[in-house]
mmCIF file of C-alpha atoms in Angstrom:
data_model
loop_
_atom_site.group_PDB
_atom_site.id
_atom_site.type_symbol
_atom_site.label_atom_id
_atom_site.label_comp_id
_atom_site.label_asym_id
_atom_site.label_seq_id
_atom_site.Cartn_x
_atom_site.Cartn_y
_atom_site.Cartn_z
ATOM 1 C CA MET U 26 -0.004 -0.006 -0.003
ATOM 2 C CA ILE U 27 2.836 2.405 0.832
ATOM 3 C CA VAL U 28 4.514 1.707 -2.518
ATOM 4 C CA LYS U 29 1.225 2.169 -4.392
ATOM 5 C CA LYS U 30 0.570 5.456 -2.635
ATOM 6 C CA ALA U 31 4.011 6.740 -3.637
ATOM 7 C CA LYS U 32 3.198 5.817 -7.263
ATOM 8 C CA TYR U 33 -0.157 7.569 -6.976
ATOM 9 C CA TYR U 34 1.507 10.917 -6.186
ATOM 10 C CA GLN U 35 4.398 10.348 -8.557
ATOM 11 C CA SER U 36 2.051 9.668 -11.474
ATOM 12 C CA MET U 37 -0.018 12.735 -10.641
ATOM 13 C CA ARG U 38 3.090 14.915 -10.634
ATOM 14 C CA GLU U 39 4.417 13.344 -13.886
ATOM 15 C CA PHE U 40 1.122 13.938 -15.669
ATOM 16 C CA LEU U 41 0.802 17.570 -14.658
ATOM 17 C CA THR U 42 4.411 18.576 -15.299
ATOM 18 C CA GLY U 43 4.149 16.797 -18.656
ATOM 19 C CA LYS U 44 1.194 19.075 -19.459
ATOM 20 C CA GLY U 45 3.229 22.187 -18.663
ATOM 21 C CA PHE U 46 2.049 22.861 -15.089
ATOM 22 C CA VAL U 47 4.538 24.399 -12.633
ATOM 23 C CA GLU U 48 4.615 23.047 -9.117
ATOM 24 C CA VAL U 49 4.389 25.779 -6.459
ATOM 25 C CA GLU U 50 4.225 26.140 -2.681
ATOM 26 C CA THR U 51 1.748 28.378 -0.843
ATOM 27 C CA PRO U 52 1.258 29.192 2.854
ATOM 28 C CA ALA U 53 -0.021 26.591 5.275
ATOM 29 C CA LEU U 54 -0.723 29.278 7.916
ATOM 30 C CA GLU U 55 -3.289 31.867 6.823
ATOM 31 C CA ASN U 56 -4.996 35.019 8.144
ATOM 32 C CA THR U 57 -8.247 33.858 6.604
ATOM 33 C CA THR U 58 -9.093 30.405 5.307
ATOM 34 C CA GLY U 59 -10.380 29.986 1.799
ATOM 35 C CA GLY U 60 -11.075 27.479 -0.940
ATOM 36 C CA ALA U 61 -13.539 25.186 0.823
ATOM 37 C CA ASP U 62 -16.455 24.998 3.247
ATOM 38 C CA ALA U 63 -14.799 23.536 6.347
ATOM 39 C CA ARG U 64 -14.103 24.286 10.005
ATOM 40 C CA PRO U 65 -10.428 25.246 10.382
ATOM 41 C CA PHE U 66 -7.861 24.541 13.080
ATOM 42 C CA VAL U 67 -6.848 27.735 14.890
ATOM 43 C CA THR U 68 -3.447 28.380 16.441
ATOM 44 C CA HIS U 69 -1.515 31.348 17.793
ATOM 45 C CA HIS U 70 1.498 32.896 16.080
ATOM 46 C CA ASN U 71 3.668 34.091 18.953
ATOM 47 C CA ALA U 72 6.126 36.235 16.968
ATOM 48 C CA LEU U 73 3.353 38.291 15.340
ATOM 49 C CA ASP U 74 1.004 37.895 18.326
ATOM 50 C CA MET U 75 -2.042 36.913 16.274
ATOM 51 C CA ASP U 76 -4.287 33.948 15.670
ATOM 52 C CA VAL U 77 -3.851 32.110 12.375
ATOM 53 C CA TYR U 78 -5.548 29.198 10.657
ATOM 54 C CA LEU U 79 -4.180 25.956 9.239
ATOM 55 C CA ARG U 80 -5.209 25.904 5.590
ATOM 56 C CA ILE U 81 -8.268 23.976 4.472
ATOM 57 C CA SER U 82 -7.352 23.949 0.747
ATOM 58 C CA VAL U 83 -4.058 23.565 -1.155
ATOM 59 C CA GLY U 84 -3.620 27.285 -1.692
ATOM 60 C CA GLU U 85 -6.681 27.941 -3.873
ATOM 61 C CA LEU U 86 -6.801 31.702 -3.318
ATOM 62 C CA TRP U 87 -2.998 31.915 -3.453
ATOM 63 C CA GLN U 88 -2.710 30.011 -6.728
ATOM 64 C CA LYS U 89 -5.382 32.264 -8.187
ATOM 65 C CA ARG U 90 -3.246 35.237 -7.180
ATOM 66 C CA LEU U 91 -0.532 33.645 -9.312
ATOM 67 C CA MET U 92 -2.969 33.661 -12.234
ATOM 68 C CA VAL U 93 -3.481 37.375 -11.569
ATOM 69 C CA GLY U 94 0.329 37.765 -11.584
ATOM 70 C CA GLY U 95 0.656 36.203 -15.050
ATOM 71 C CA MET U 96 1.306 32.500 -14.451
ATOM 72 C CA GLU U 97 -0.937 30.216 -16.585
ATOM 73 C CA LYS U 98 -0.562 26.693 -15.186
ATOM 74 C CA THR U 99 0.253 25.855 -11.561
ATOM 75 C CA PHE U 100 -0.355 22.988 -9.143
ATOM 76 C CA GLU U 101 0.484 22.175 -5.538
ATOM 77 C CA MET U 102 0.467 18.977 -3.505
ATOM 78 C CA GLY U 103 0.396 19.325 0.236
ATOM 79 C CA ARG U 104 -1.248 18.738 3.577
ATOM 80 C CA ILE U 105 -4.596 20.310 4.431
ATOM 81 C CA PHE U 106 -6.333 20.400 7.803
ATOM 82 C CA ARG U 107 -10.050 20.338 8.569
ATOM 83 C CA ASN U 108 -11.260 20.349 12.155
ATOM 84 C CA GLU U 109 -14.448 18.328 11.624
ATOM 85 C CA GLY U 110 -15.876 14.816 11.633
ATOM 86 C CA MET U 111 -13.940 11.582 11.139
ATOM 87 C CA ASP U 112 -15.277 8.589 9.186
ATOM 88 C CA ALA U 113 -14.255 6.146 6.480
ATOM 89 C CA GLU U 114 -14.114 8.945 3.865
ATOM 90 C CA HIS U 115 -12.932 11.905 5.976
ATOM 91 C CA LEU U 116 -9.890 12.722 8.066
ATOM 92 C CA GLN U 117 -8.688 16.010 9.558
ATOM 93 C CA ASP U 118 -5.094 15.861 8.262
ATOM 94 C CA TYR U 119 -4.445 14.587 4.762
ATOM 95 C CA THR U 120 -2.743 15.282 1.417
ATOM 96 C CA SER U 121 -4.464 16.924 -1.498
ATOM 97 C CA MET U 122 -3.587 18.438 -4.908
ATOM 98 C CA GLU U 123 -5.017 21.484 -6.668
ATOM 99 C CA TYR U 124 -4.227 22.775 -10.126
ATOM 100 C CA TYR U 125 -5.185 26.065 -11.801
ATOM 101 C CA TRP U 126 -5.186 26.668 -15.544
ATOM 102 C CA ALA U 127 -5.610 30.107 -17.056
ATOM 103 C CA TYR U 128 -7.482 30.687 -20.342
ATOM 104 C CA ALA U 129 -9.430 27.463 -19.863
ATOM 105 C CA ASN U 130 -12.932 26.670 -18.545
ATOM 106 C CA TRP U 131 -14.668 23.902 -16.622
ATOM 107 C CA ARG U 132 -15.257 21.806 -19.759
ATOM 108 C CA ASP U 133 -11.484 21.909 -20.493
ATOM 109 C CA GLY U 134 -10.927 20.951 -16.860
ATOM 110 C CA MET U 135 -13.357 18.011 -17.087
ATOM 111 C CA ARG U 136 -11.486 16.553 -20.077
ATOM 112 C CA LEU U 137 -8.058 17.030 -18.460
ATOM 113 C CA THR U 138 -9.239 15.621 -15.135
ATOM 114 C CA GLU U 139 -10.658 12.471 -16.752
ATOM 115 C CA GLU U 140 -7.342 11.960 -18.548
ATOM 116 C CA LEU U 141 -5.422 12.573 -15.280
ATOM 117 C CA ILE U 142 -7.486 10.108 -13.228
ATOM 118 C CA LYS U 143 -7.218 7.364 -15.838
ATOM 119 C CA TYR U 144 -3.452 7.919 -16.030
ATOM 120 C CA ILE U 145 -3.116 7.739 -12.215
ATOM 121 C CA ALA U 146 -5.189 4.531 -12.045
ATOM 122 C CA LYS U 147 -3.272 2.812 -14.822
ATOM 123 C CA GLU U 148 0.173 3.807 -13.478
ATOM 124 C CA THR U 149 -0.651 3.000 -9.850
ATOM 125 C CA PHE U 150 -2.882 -0.074 -10.129
ATOM 126 C CA GLY U 151 -2.354 -1.270 -13.692
ATOM 127 C CA THR U 152 -6.097 -1.320 -14.401
ATOM 128 C CA LEU U 153 -9.151 0.879 -14.931
ATOM 129 C CA LYS U 154 -11.568 -1.594 -13.338
ATOM 130 C CA PHE U 155 -12.213 -1.530 -9.590
ATOM 131 C CA LYS U 156 -14.513 -3.060 -6.964
ATOM 132 C CA ILE U 157 -15.360 -0.200 -4.588
ATOM 133 C CA LYS U 158 -17.753 -0.924 -1.707
ATOM 134 C CA ASP U 159 -20.710 -2.596 -3.415
ATOM 135 C CA PHE U 160 -20.069 -1.040 -6.820
ATOM 136 C CA GLU U 161 -18.296 -2.329 -9.925
ATOM 137 C CA VAL U 162 -16.492 0.704 -11.340
ATOM 138 C CA ASP U 163 -14.909 0.878 -14.811
ATOM 139 C CA LEU U 164 -13.004 4.124 -15.406
ATOM 140 C CA GLY U 165 -12.585 3.094 -19.052
ATOM 141 C CA LYS U 166 -16.337 3.366 -19.876
ATOM 142 C CA LYS U 167 -18.033 6.587 -20.975
ATOM 143 C CA TRP U 168 -18.192 9.075 -18.095
ATOM 144 C CA GLU U 169 -21.762 10.242 -17.530
ATOM 145 C CA GLU U 170 -23.044 13.670 -16.517
ATOM 146 C CA TYR U 171 -25.496 14.050 -13.603
ATOM 147 C CA ASP U 172 -27.461 17.298 -13.435
ATOM 148 C CA TYR U 173 -27.657 18.477 -9.786
ATOM 149 C CA ARG U 174 -31.281 19.678 -9.855
ATOM 150 C CA GLU U 175 -32.531 16.748 -11.941
ATOM 151 C CA GLU U 176 -30.848 14.105 -9.775
ATOM 152 C CA ILE U 177 -32.374 15.511 -6.582
ATOM 153 C CA LEU U 178 -35.791 15.729 -8.233
ATOM 154 C CA LYS U 179 -35.491 12.123 -9.494
ATOM 155 C CA HIS U 180 -34.455 10.615 -6.168
ATOM 156 C CA THR U 181 -36.411 12.768 -3.683
ATOM 157 C CA LYS U 182 -39.224 14.454 -5.683
ATOM 158 C CA VAL U 183 -37.998 17.814 -4.320
ATOM 159 C CA ASP U 184 -37.456 20.645 -6.794
ATOM 160 C CA ILE U 185 -34.651 22.774 -5.353
ATOM 161 C CA GLU U 186 -36.016 25.874 -7.141
ATOM 162 C CA LYS U 187 -39.374 25.560 -5.379
ATOM 163 C CA THR U 188 -38.493 24.386 -1.889
ATOM 164 C CA GLU U 189 -37.701 25.805 1.539
ATOM 165 C CA VAL U 190 -35.770 24.743 4.621
ATOM 166 C CA LYS U 191 -38.860 23.330 6.370
ATOM 167 C CA GLU U 192 -39.740 21.052 3.423
ATOM 168 C CA ILE U 193 -36.156 19.800 3.107
ATOM 169 C CA LYS U 194 -35.978 18.867 6.805
ATOM 170 C CA LYS U 195 -39.284 16.993 6.462
ATOM 171 C CA LYS U 196 -37.991 15.117 3.398
ATOM 172 C CA LEU U 197 -34.689 14.193 5.142
ATOM 173 C CA GLN U 198 -36.636 12.806 8.073
ATOM 174 C CA GLU U 199 -38.891 10.889 5.682
ATOM 175 C CA LEU U 200 -35.798 9.425 3.997
ATOM 176 C CA LYS U 201 -34.370 8.551 7.450
ATOM 177 C CA VAL U 202 -31.260 10.636 6.777
ATOM 178 C CA GLU U 203 -29.262 11.818 9.791
ATOM 179 C CA TYR U 204 -28.168 15.420 9.239
ATOM 180 C CA ASP U 205 -26.488 18.333 10.975
ATOM 181 C CA GLU U 206 -28.940 21.018 11.997
ATOM 182 C CA PHE U 207 -29.223 23.860 9.457
ATOM 183 C CA ASN U 208 -31.275 26.983 8.763
ATOM 184 C CA ASP U 209 -29.708 27.905 5.429
ATOM 185 C CA LEU U 210 -31.395 26.687 2.221
ATOM 186 C CA GLY U 211 -28.054 25.981 0.529
ATOM 187 C CA ARG U 212 -26.960 23.704 3.384
ATOM 188 C CA GLY U 213 -30.262 21.836 3.198
ATOM 189 C CA ILE U 214 -30.055 21.318 -0.542
ATOM 190 C CA ASP U 215 -26.541 19.961 -0.100
ATOM 191 C CA GLN U 216 -27.857 17.419 2.452
ATOM 192 C CA LEU U 217 -30.410 16.234 -0.118
ATOM 193 C CA TRP U 218 -27.712 15.840 -2.765
ATOM 194 C CA LYS U 219 -25.519 13.794 -0.400
ATOM 195 C CA TYR U 220 -28.429 11.361 -0.043
ATOM 196 C CA CYS U 221 -28.838 11.123 -3.827
ATOM 197 C CA ARG U 222 -25.156 10.553 -4.664
ATOM 198 C CA ARG U 223 -25.117 7.325 -2.633
ATOM 199 C CA GLN U 224 -27.171 5.744 -5.401
ATOM 200 C CA ILE U 225 -24.675 6.543 -8.203
ATOM 201 C CA ALA U 226 -21.886 4.115 -9.199
ATOM 202 C CA GLY U 227 -20.193 6.345 -11.771
ATOM 203 C CA PRO U 228 -17.851 7.158 -13.247
ATOM 204 C CA GLY U 229 -19.385 10.521 -14.087
ATOM 205 C CA TYR U 230 -19.513 14.214 -13.257
ATOM 206 C CA LEU U 231 -22.068 16.014 -11.158
ATOM 207 C CA ILE U 232 -22.679 19.280 -13.019
ATOM 208 C CA TYR U 233 -24.512 22.586 -12.492
ATOM 209 C CA PRO U 234 -24.860 22.826 -8.715
ATOM 210 C CA PRO U 235 -26.599 26.001 -7.489
ATOM 211 C CA LYS U 236 -24.644 29.199 -6.803
ATOM 212 C CA ALA U 237 -25.760 29.060 -3.166
ATOM 213 C CA VAL U 238 -23.433 26.072 -2.511
ATOM 214 C CA SER U 239 -20.558 27.255 -4.757
ATOM 215 C CA PRO U 240 -19.153 30.605 -3.523
ATOM 216 C CA LEU U 241 -15.985 30.482 -5.684
ATOM 217 C CA ALA U 242 -17.395 29.159 -8.989
ATOM 218 C CA LYS U 243 -18.483 31.171 -12.033
ATOM 219 C CA GLU U 244 -22.196 31.422 -12.739
ATOM 220 C CA SER U 245 -23.345 29.669 -15.907
ATOM 221 C CA PRO U 246 -24.594 32.069 -18.618
ATOM 222 C CA GLU U 247 -26.911 29.318 -19.870
ATOM 223 C CA ARG U 248 -28.226 28.410 -16.406
ATOM 224 C CA PRO U 249 -28.649 31.533 -14.212
ATOM 225 C CA GLY U 250 -28.475 30.610 -10.529
ATOM 226 C CA TYR U 251 -26.246 27.596 -11.235
ATOM 227 C CA VAL U 252 -22.486 27.417 -11.717
ATOM 228 C CA GLU U 253 -19.941 25.888 -14.053
ATOM 229 C CA ARG U 254 -18.744 23.260 -11.558
ATOM 230 C CA TYR U 255 -18.166 19.527 -11.718
ATOM 231 C CA GLN U 256 -17.459 16.763 -9.188
ATOM 232 C CA LEU U 257 -16.331 13.227 -9.968
ATOM 233 C CA ILE U 258 -18.845 10.698 -8.650
ATOM 234 C CA LEU U 259 -17.560 7.194 -7.952
ATOM 235 C CA ALA U 260 -19.202 4.530 -5.788
ATOM 236 C CA GLY U 261 -21.647 6.955 -4.243
ATOM 237 C CA SER U 262 -19.196 9.689 -3.263
ATOM 238 C CA GLU U 263 -17.603 12.881 -4.571
ATOM 239 C CA LEU U 264 -13.884 12.421 -5.339
ATOM 240 C CA CYS U 265 -12.808 15.685 -6.941
ATOM 241 C CA ASN U 266 -14.079 19.222 -7.303
ATOM 242 C CA GLY U 267 -13.455 21.551 -10.222
ATOM 243 C CA TYR U 268 -14.960 24.613 -11.811
ATOM 244 C CA SER U 269 -14.640 27.727 -13.876
ATOM 245 C CA GLU U 270 -13.218 30.112 -11.312
ATOM 246 C CA LEU U 271 -15.150 33.233 -10.460
ATOM 247 C CA ASN U 272 -13.053 36.208 -11.618
ATOM 248 C CA ASP U 273 -15.578 39.028 -11.225
ATOM 249 C CA PRO U 274 -14.432 40.948 -8.107
ATOM 250 C CA ILE U 275 -17.856 42.515 -7.447
ATOM 251 C CA ASP U 276 -19.646 39.163 -7.614
ATOM 252 C CA GLN U 277 -16.915 37.540 -5.461
ATOM 253 C CA GLU U 278 -17.177 40.280 -2.858
ATOM 254 C CA GLU U 279 -20.956 39.861 -2.621
ATOM 255 C CA ARG U 280 -20.625 36.073 -2.224
ATOM 256 C CA PHE U 281 -17.962 36.449 0.485
ATOM 257 C CA LYS U 282 -20.262 38.818 2.389
ATOM 258 C CA ALA U 283 -23.101 36.327 2.129
ATOM 259 C CA GLN U 284 -20.797 33.637 3.506
ATOM 260 C CA GLN U 285 -19.675 35.963 6.306
ATOM 261 C CA LYS U 286 -23.312 36.443 7.351
ATOM 262 C CA LEU U 287 -23.600 32.658 7.699
ATOM 263 C CA ARG U 288 -20.422 32.641 9.866
ATOM 264 C CA ASP U 289 -21.834 35.445 12.010
ATOM 265 C CA LYS U 290 -24.924 33.281 12.580
ATOM 266 C CA GLY U 291 -22.745 30.412 13.846
ATOM 267 C CA ASP U 292 -21.916 28.452 10.668
ATOM 268 C CA GLU U 293 -18.250 27.620 11.279
ATOM 269 C CA GLU U 294 -17.901 25.953 7.855
ATOM 270 C CA ALA U 295 -18.893 29.053 5.832
ATOM 271 C CA GLN U 296 -16.090 30.784 3.996
ATOM 272 C CA MET U 297 -14.367 33.906 5.360
ATOM 273 C CA ASN U 298 -14.405 37.299 3.641
ATOM 274 C CA ASP U 299 -10.946 37.587 2.071
ATOM 275 C CA GLU U 300 -10.672 41.290 1.175
ATOM 276 C CA ASP U 301 -7.085 40.904 -0.096
ATOM 277 C CA PHE U 302 -8.180 38.267 -2.587
ATOM 278 C CA VAL U 303 -10.988 40.542 -3.864
ATOM 279 C CA GLU U 304 -8.417 43.294 -4.261
ATOM 280 C CA ALA U 305 -6.265 40.916 -6.368
ATOM 281 C CA LEU U 306 -9.257 40.123 -8.600
ATOM 282 C CA LYS U 307 -9.733 43.847 -9.186
ATOM 283 C CA HIS U 308 -6.332 43.855 -10.913
ATOM 284 C CA GLY U 309 -7.705 41.246 -13.318
ATOM 285 C CA MET U 310 -7.614 37.414 -13.302
ATOM 286 C CA PRO U 311 -7.943 35.719 -16.691
ATOM 287 C CA PRO U 312 -10.624 33.089 -17.258
ATOM 288 C CA THR U 313 -9.353 30.150 -15.198
ATOM 289 C CA THR U 314 -10.363 26.630 -14.294
ATOM 290 C CA GLY U 315 -9.211 24.728 -11.213
ATOM 291 C CA LEU U 316 -9.399 21.275 -9.686
ATOM 292 C CA GLY U 317 -8.961 19.787 -6.212
ATOM 293 C CA ILE U 318 -8.361 16.063 -5.699
ATOM 294 C CA SER U 319 -7.164 14.358 -2.508
ATOM 295 C CA GLU U 320 -5.909 11.054 -1.207
ATOM 296 C CA ARG U 321 -9.555 10.033 -0.787
ATOM 297 C CA LEU U 322 -9.420 8.909 -4.424
ATOM 298 C CA PHE U 323 -6.483 6.636 -3.570
ATOM 299 C CA ALA U 324 -8.428 5.167 -0.593
ATOM 300 C CA PHE U 325 -11.444 4.491 -2.855
ATOM 301 C CA LEU U 326 -9.332 2.771 -5.533
ATOM 302 C CA MET U 327 -7.778 0.683 -2.735
ATOM 303 C CA ASP U 328 -11.314 0.017 -1.420
ATOM 304 C CA ARG U 329 -10.223 0.854 2.090
ATOM 305 C CA PRO U 330 -11.087 3.568 4.657
ATOM 306 C CA MET U 331 -8.881 6.665 4.414
ATOM 307 C CA ARG U 332 -7.471 5.989 7.880
ATOM 308 C CA GLU U 333 -6.091 2.596 6.742
ATOM 309 C CA CYS U 334 -4.381 4.268 3.810
ATOM 310 C CA GLN U 335 -2.255 6.591 5.937
ATOM 311 C CA ILE U 336 1.016 5.273 7.226
ATOM 312 C CA PHE U 337 0.688 7.079 10.544
ATOM 313 C CA PRO U 338 -2.899 8.214 11.123
ATOM 314 C CA LEU U 339 -3.488 10.393 14.177
ATOM 315 C CA MET U 340 -4.574 8.333 17.200
ATOM 316 C CA LYS U 341 -5.394 9.096 20.789
ATOM 317 C CA PRO U 342 -2.508 8.262 23.133
ATOM 318 C CA LYS U 343 -2.898 5.459 25.672
ATOM 319 C CA LYS U 344 -3.927 6.751 29.114
#
């Protein structure tokens, strides 16, 4: 397993550098966290006498600053930290990779990501066919597309354009789904989607999620209210996240403020308002697509819990 995991990262690096991407390093300690909806770890920086956060993404907002600065293809592999629940698919301390590609959109990213994942699987495991949980998965078959709104409507009979928080909670209870308490419509819709994805074997991409659950993605001109975002669905779970990056500073500022209101109401996973990043966008970021993919994909292809795929997972000490 250790040897395979080394090949997994090596093949990822080989593929991206072969496509002209430049590997970079960005800060692991941040003034504000960005790039994901997650609860961060907080620590104190003694020399500067201020609280800082361990990053929850692999430098998303930093790599996009590099796009502003004129770089066109970057990627980073590194540790990220999320102070939230632990289960077979989630840990608090794990390795992830993100790439950013200027003058490209989400459709370009979807094609590149499919090529990348097939390359990783072949180089690491020597096959494109896998048994994952109760699913038979063939990465070599045609990758489907699953429309966010249509999938929820098909599996739950709830139309996300005509629903409200109360109705979503009632439906989740009816479906016997355990959920974290929420009062935000976007959070509720996301809970419904997580129920639906468990039915999907893949491989395929979830497309067009609503803007309410995608604060960093560009709105679709064809589908107002929805964004140009895709997520790889395999064996009932999401295993990568990519989109056309939002590069309109006014729109981005409004979305950050909306997220900040959620934080002020107690939502610790909502994104922080990063004024410096908005200022960078005002200088002009070209059309850009980005992708995030973590070691969870490796664990799925191994058909093991993430914890078993780390050499030294964090454990409580003996008393």
